[in-house]
Coordinates of C-alpha atoms in Angstrom, one line a residue:
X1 CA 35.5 211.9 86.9
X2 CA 39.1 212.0 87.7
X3 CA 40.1 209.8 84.7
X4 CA 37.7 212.1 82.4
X5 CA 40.6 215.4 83.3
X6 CA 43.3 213.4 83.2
X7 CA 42.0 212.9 79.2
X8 CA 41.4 216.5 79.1
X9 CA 44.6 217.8 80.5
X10 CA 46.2 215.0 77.9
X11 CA 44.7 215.8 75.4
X12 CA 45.2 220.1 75.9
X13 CA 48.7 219.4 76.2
X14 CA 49.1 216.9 72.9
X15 CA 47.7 220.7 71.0
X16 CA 50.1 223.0 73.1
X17 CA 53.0 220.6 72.5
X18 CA 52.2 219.8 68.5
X19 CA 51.8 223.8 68.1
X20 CA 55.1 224.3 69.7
X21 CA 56.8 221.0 67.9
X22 CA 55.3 223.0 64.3
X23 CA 56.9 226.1 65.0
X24 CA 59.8 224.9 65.8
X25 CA 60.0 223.3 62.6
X26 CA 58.8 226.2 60.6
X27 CA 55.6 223.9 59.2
X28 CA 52.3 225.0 59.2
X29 CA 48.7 223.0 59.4
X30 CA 49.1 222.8 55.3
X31 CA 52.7 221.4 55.7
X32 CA 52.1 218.8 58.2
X33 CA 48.8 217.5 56.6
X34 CA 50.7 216.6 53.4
X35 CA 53.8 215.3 55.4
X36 CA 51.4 213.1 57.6
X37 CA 49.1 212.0 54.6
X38 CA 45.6 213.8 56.1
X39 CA 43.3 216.4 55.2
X40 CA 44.5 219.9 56.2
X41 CA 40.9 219.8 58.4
X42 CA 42.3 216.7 60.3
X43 CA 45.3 218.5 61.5
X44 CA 42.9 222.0 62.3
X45 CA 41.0 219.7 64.2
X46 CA 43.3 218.0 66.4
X47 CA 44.9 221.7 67.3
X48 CA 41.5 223.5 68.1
X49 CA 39.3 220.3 69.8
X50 CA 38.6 221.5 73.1
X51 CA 37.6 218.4 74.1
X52 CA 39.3 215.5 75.8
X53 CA 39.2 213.0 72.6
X54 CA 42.6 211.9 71.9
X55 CA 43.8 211.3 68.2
X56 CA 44.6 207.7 67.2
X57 CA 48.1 205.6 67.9
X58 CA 48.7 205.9 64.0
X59 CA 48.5 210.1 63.5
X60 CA 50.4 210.9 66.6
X61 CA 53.4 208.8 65.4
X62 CA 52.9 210.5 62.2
X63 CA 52.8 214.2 62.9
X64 CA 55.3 212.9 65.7
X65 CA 57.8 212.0 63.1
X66 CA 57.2 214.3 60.8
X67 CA 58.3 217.2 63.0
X68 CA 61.4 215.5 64.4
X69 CA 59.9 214.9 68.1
X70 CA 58.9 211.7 69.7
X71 CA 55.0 210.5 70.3
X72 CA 55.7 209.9 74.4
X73 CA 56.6 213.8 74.2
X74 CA 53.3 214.9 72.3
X75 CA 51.4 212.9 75.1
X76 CA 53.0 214.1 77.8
X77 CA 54.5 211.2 78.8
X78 CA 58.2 212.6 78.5
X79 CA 60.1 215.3 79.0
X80 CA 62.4 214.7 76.2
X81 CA 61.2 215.9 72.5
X82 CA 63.9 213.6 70.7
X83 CA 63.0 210.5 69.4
X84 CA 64.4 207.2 71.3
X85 CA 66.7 206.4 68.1
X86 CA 67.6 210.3 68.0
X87 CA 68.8 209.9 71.6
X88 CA 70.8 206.7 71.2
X89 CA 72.2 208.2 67.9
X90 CA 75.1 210.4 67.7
X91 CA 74.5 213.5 68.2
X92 CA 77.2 215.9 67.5
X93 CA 79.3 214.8 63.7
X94 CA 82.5 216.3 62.1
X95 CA 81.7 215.9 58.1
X96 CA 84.6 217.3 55.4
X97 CA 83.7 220.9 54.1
X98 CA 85.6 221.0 50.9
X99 CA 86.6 224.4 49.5
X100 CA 84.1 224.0 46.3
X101 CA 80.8 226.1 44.9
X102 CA 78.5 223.6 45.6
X103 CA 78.8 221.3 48.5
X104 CA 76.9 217.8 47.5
X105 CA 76.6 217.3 51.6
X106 CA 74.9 220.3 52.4
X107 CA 72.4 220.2 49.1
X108 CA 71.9 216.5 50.5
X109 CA 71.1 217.8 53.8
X110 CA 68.6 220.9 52.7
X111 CA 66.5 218.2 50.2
X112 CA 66.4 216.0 53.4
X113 CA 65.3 219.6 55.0
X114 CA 62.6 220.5 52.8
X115 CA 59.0 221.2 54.4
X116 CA 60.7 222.7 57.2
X117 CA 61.8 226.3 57.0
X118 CA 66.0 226.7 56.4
X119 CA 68.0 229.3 57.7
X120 CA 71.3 230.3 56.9
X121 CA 74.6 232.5 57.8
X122 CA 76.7 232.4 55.0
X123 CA 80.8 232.9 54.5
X124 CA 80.4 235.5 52.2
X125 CA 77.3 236.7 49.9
X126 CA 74.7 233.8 49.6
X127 CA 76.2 231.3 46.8
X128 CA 72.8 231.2 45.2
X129 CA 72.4 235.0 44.9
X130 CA 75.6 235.5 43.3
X131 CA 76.1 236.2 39.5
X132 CA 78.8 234.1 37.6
X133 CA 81.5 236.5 37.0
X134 CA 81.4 237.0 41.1
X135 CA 81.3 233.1 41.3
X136 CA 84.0 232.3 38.9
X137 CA 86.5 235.0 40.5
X138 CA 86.2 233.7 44.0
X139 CA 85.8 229.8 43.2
X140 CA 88.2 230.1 40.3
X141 CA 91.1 229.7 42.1
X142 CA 89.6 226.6 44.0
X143 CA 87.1 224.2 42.4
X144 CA 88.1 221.4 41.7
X145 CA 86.3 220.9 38.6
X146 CA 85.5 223.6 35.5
X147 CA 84.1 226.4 36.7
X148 CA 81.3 226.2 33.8
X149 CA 80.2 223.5 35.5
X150 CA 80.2 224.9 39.1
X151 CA 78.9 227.6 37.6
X152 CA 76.0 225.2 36.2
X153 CA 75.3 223.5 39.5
X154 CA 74.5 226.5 41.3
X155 CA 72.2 227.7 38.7
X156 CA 70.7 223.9 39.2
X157 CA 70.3 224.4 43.1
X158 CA 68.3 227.8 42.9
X159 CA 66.0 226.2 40.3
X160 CA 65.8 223.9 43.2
X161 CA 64.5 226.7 45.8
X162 CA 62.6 228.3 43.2
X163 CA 59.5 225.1 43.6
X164 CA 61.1 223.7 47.0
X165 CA 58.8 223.8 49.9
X166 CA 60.9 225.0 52.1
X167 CA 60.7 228.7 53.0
X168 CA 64.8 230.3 52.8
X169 CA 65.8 232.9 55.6
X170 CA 69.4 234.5 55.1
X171 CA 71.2 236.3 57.6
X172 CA 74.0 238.2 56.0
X173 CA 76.6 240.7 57.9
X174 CA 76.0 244.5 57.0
X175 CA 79.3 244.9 56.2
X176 CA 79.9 242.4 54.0
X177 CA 77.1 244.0 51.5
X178 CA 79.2 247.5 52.1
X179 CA 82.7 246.5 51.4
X180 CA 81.5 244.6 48.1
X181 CA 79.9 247.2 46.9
X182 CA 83.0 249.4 47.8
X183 CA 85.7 246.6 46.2
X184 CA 87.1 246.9 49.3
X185 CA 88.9 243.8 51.9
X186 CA 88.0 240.1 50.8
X187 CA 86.4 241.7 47.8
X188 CA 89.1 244.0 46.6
X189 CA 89.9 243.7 43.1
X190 CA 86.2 242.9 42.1
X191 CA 85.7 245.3 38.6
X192 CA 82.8 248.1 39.2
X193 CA 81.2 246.5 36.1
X194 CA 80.8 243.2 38.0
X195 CA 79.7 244.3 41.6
X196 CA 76.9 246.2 39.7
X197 CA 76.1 243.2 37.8
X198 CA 75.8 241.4 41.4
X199 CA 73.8 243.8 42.7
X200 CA 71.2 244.1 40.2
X201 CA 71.2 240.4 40.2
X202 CA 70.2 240.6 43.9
X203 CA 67.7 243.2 43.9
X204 CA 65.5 241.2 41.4
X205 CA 66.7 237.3 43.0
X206 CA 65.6 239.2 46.7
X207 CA 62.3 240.8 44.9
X208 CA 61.5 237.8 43.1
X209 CA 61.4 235.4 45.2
X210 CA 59.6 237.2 48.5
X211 CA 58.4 236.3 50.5
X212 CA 59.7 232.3 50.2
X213 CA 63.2 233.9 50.3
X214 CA 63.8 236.6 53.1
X215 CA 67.3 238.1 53.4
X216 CA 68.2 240.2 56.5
X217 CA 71.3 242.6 57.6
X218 CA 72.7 242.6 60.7
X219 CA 75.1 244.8 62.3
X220 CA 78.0 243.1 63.4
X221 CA 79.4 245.6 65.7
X222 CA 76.2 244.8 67.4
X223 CA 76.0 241.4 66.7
X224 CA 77.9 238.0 65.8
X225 CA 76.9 235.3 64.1
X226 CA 80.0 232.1 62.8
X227 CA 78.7 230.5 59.6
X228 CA 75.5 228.3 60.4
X229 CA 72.7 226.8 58.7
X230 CA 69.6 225.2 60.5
X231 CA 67.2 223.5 58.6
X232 CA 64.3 222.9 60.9
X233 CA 64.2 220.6 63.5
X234 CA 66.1 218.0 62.6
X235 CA 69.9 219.3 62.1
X236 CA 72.1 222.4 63.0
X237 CA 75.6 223.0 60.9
X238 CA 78.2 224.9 61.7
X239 CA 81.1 225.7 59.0
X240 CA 84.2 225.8 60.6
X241 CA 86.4 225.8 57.9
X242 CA 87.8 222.5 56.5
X243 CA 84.7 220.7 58.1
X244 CA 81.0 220.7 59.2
X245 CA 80.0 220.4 62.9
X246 CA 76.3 219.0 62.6
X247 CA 74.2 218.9 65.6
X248 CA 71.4 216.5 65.6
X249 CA 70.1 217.0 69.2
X250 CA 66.6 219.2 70.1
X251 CA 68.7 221.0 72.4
X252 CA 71.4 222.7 70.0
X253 CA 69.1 223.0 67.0
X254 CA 66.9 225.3 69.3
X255 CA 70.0 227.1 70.5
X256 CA 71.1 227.7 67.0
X257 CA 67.4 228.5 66.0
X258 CA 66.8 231.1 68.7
X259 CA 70.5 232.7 67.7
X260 CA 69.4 233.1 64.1
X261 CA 65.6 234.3 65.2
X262 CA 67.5 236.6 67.2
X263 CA 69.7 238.0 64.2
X264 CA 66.4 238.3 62.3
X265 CA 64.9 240.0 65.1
X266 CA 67.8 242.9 65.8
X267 CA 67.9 243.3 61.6
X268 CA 69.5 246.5 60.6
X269 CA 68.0 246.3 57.8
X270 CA 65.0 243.8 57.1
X271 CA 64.1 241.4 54.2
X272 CA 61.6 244.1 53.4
X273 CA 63.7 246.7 53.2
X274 CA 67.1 245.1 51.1
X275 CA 65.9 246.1 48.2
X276 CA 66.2 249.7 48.4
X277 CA 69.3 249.2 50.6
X278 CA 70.5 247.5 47.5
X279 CA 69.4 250.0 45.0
X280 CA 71.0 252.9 47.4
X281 CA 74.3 250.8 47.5
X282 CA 74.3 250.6 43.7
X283 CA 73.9 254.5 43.5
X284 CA 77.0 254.6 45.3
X285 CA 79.1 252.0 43.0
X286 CA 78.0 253.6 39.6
X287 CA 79.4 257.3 40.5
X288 CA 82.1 255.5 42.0

């Protein structure tokens, strides 16, 4: 009899711990059925059994490495989600940031991303919402290459969200949105004709795309946020300038993942409602 709860409390916490392990990862039953290679009904299954059945060796190390976490953790017999090689790994890296439009390190790192839900701070307005006269006047002066084909390669990475499966969540400042549309600080000298270009571009990139991309205001009087993108459970980035700071480790990518939830969560204005910010903010630069 004892040996039967032991399988039962085993087995219960296996389904609490792969339902937490999922949503940290942003993935869902459909997600994790296709990343594991099993029906969608295998993985309902193993998170509503009641009984004390435990799955087989071969689909915990699957789902297991899917989401980033290790099997001993699913089964309760650690404490630690990470993976043995994710522990023995390095856990904290320092990668060049160069000033450029597209960053072949960070699209590397989103495709290696994708399943899992990304979310992102930007520097300025998202890259991949902007328009090219607002790309060629701030990258001009840096790129390395043309800016035609910059210009080109960003167009190439939203094709890429546009049939990715990764769900996008962007947390942008509230004033950064205000003083572009005013012309006004890091955006001064931006024409009227092309911050209403931008704008309409991201009222129909922000309506378009809903709800795989979600873009949220916060008030940073209220709130700060540095430059940061978390893409699901496996890696945290921070932009610091001339570099990357990349955390690997379960413990930092939650901390950076409860941040951002938290920015989400204390919106000023919420993916739901940009677009009629936007449209209000465009009001205001056309009698301008």
């Amino acid at each position: 009899m004892p040996q039967i709860l032991d399988k039962r409390r085993r087995a219960a916490l296996l389904r609490a711990r792969l339902s937490e392990a999922m949503a940290r990862a942003g993935s869902n039953q459909t997600a994790l059925a296709r990343a594991v290679g099993v029906d969608r009904s295998t993985v309902s299954q193993l998170l509503k059994d009641e009984g004390a059945r435990l799955p087989n060796a071969h689909l915990v190390g699957a789902c297991a490495q899917a989401l980033g976490v290790s099997s001993d953790w699913l089964l309760g017999l650690s404490e630690r989600p990470e993976s043995a090689a994710d522990l023995l790994a390095t856990s904290t890296t320092l990668t060049r940031a160069p000033r450029a439009l597209v960053d072949e390190t960070i699209f590397r790192w989103h495709q290696e991303a994708e399943g899992y839900k990304i979310r992102h701070v930007p520097t300025t307005l998202p890259d991949i919402l902007k328009t090219r006269a607002v790309l060629e006047w701030e990258y001009g002066p840096h790129l390395g290459r043309t800016a035609e084909q910059a210009v080109n390669a960003s167009a190439d990475r939203l094709d890429w969200l546009r049939v990715s499966r990764s769900d996008f969540e962007i947390a942008v400042p509230l004033h950064e949105l205000d003083s572009f549309a005013a012309g006004e600080g890091y955006y001064r000298g931006v024409p009227q004709p092309v911050r209403l270009e931008q704008l309409d571009r991201m009222i129909a990139l922000v309506e378009g795309l809903y709800p795989r991309l979600r873009v949220y205001l916060f008030d940073a009087r209220r709130l700060f946020s540095a430059p940061v993108t978390v893409m699901g459970p496996r890696m945290a980035v921070l932009y610091v300038g001339q570099s990357y700071l990349a955390f690997r480790d379960t413990e930092r990518v939650t901390a950076f993942t409860a941040h951002f939830d938290h920015l989400v969560k204390e919106a000023a204005v919420s993916s739901r409602a940009l677009p009629q910010y936007l449209h209000r903010l465009r009001g205001t630069v056309a009698q301008g």
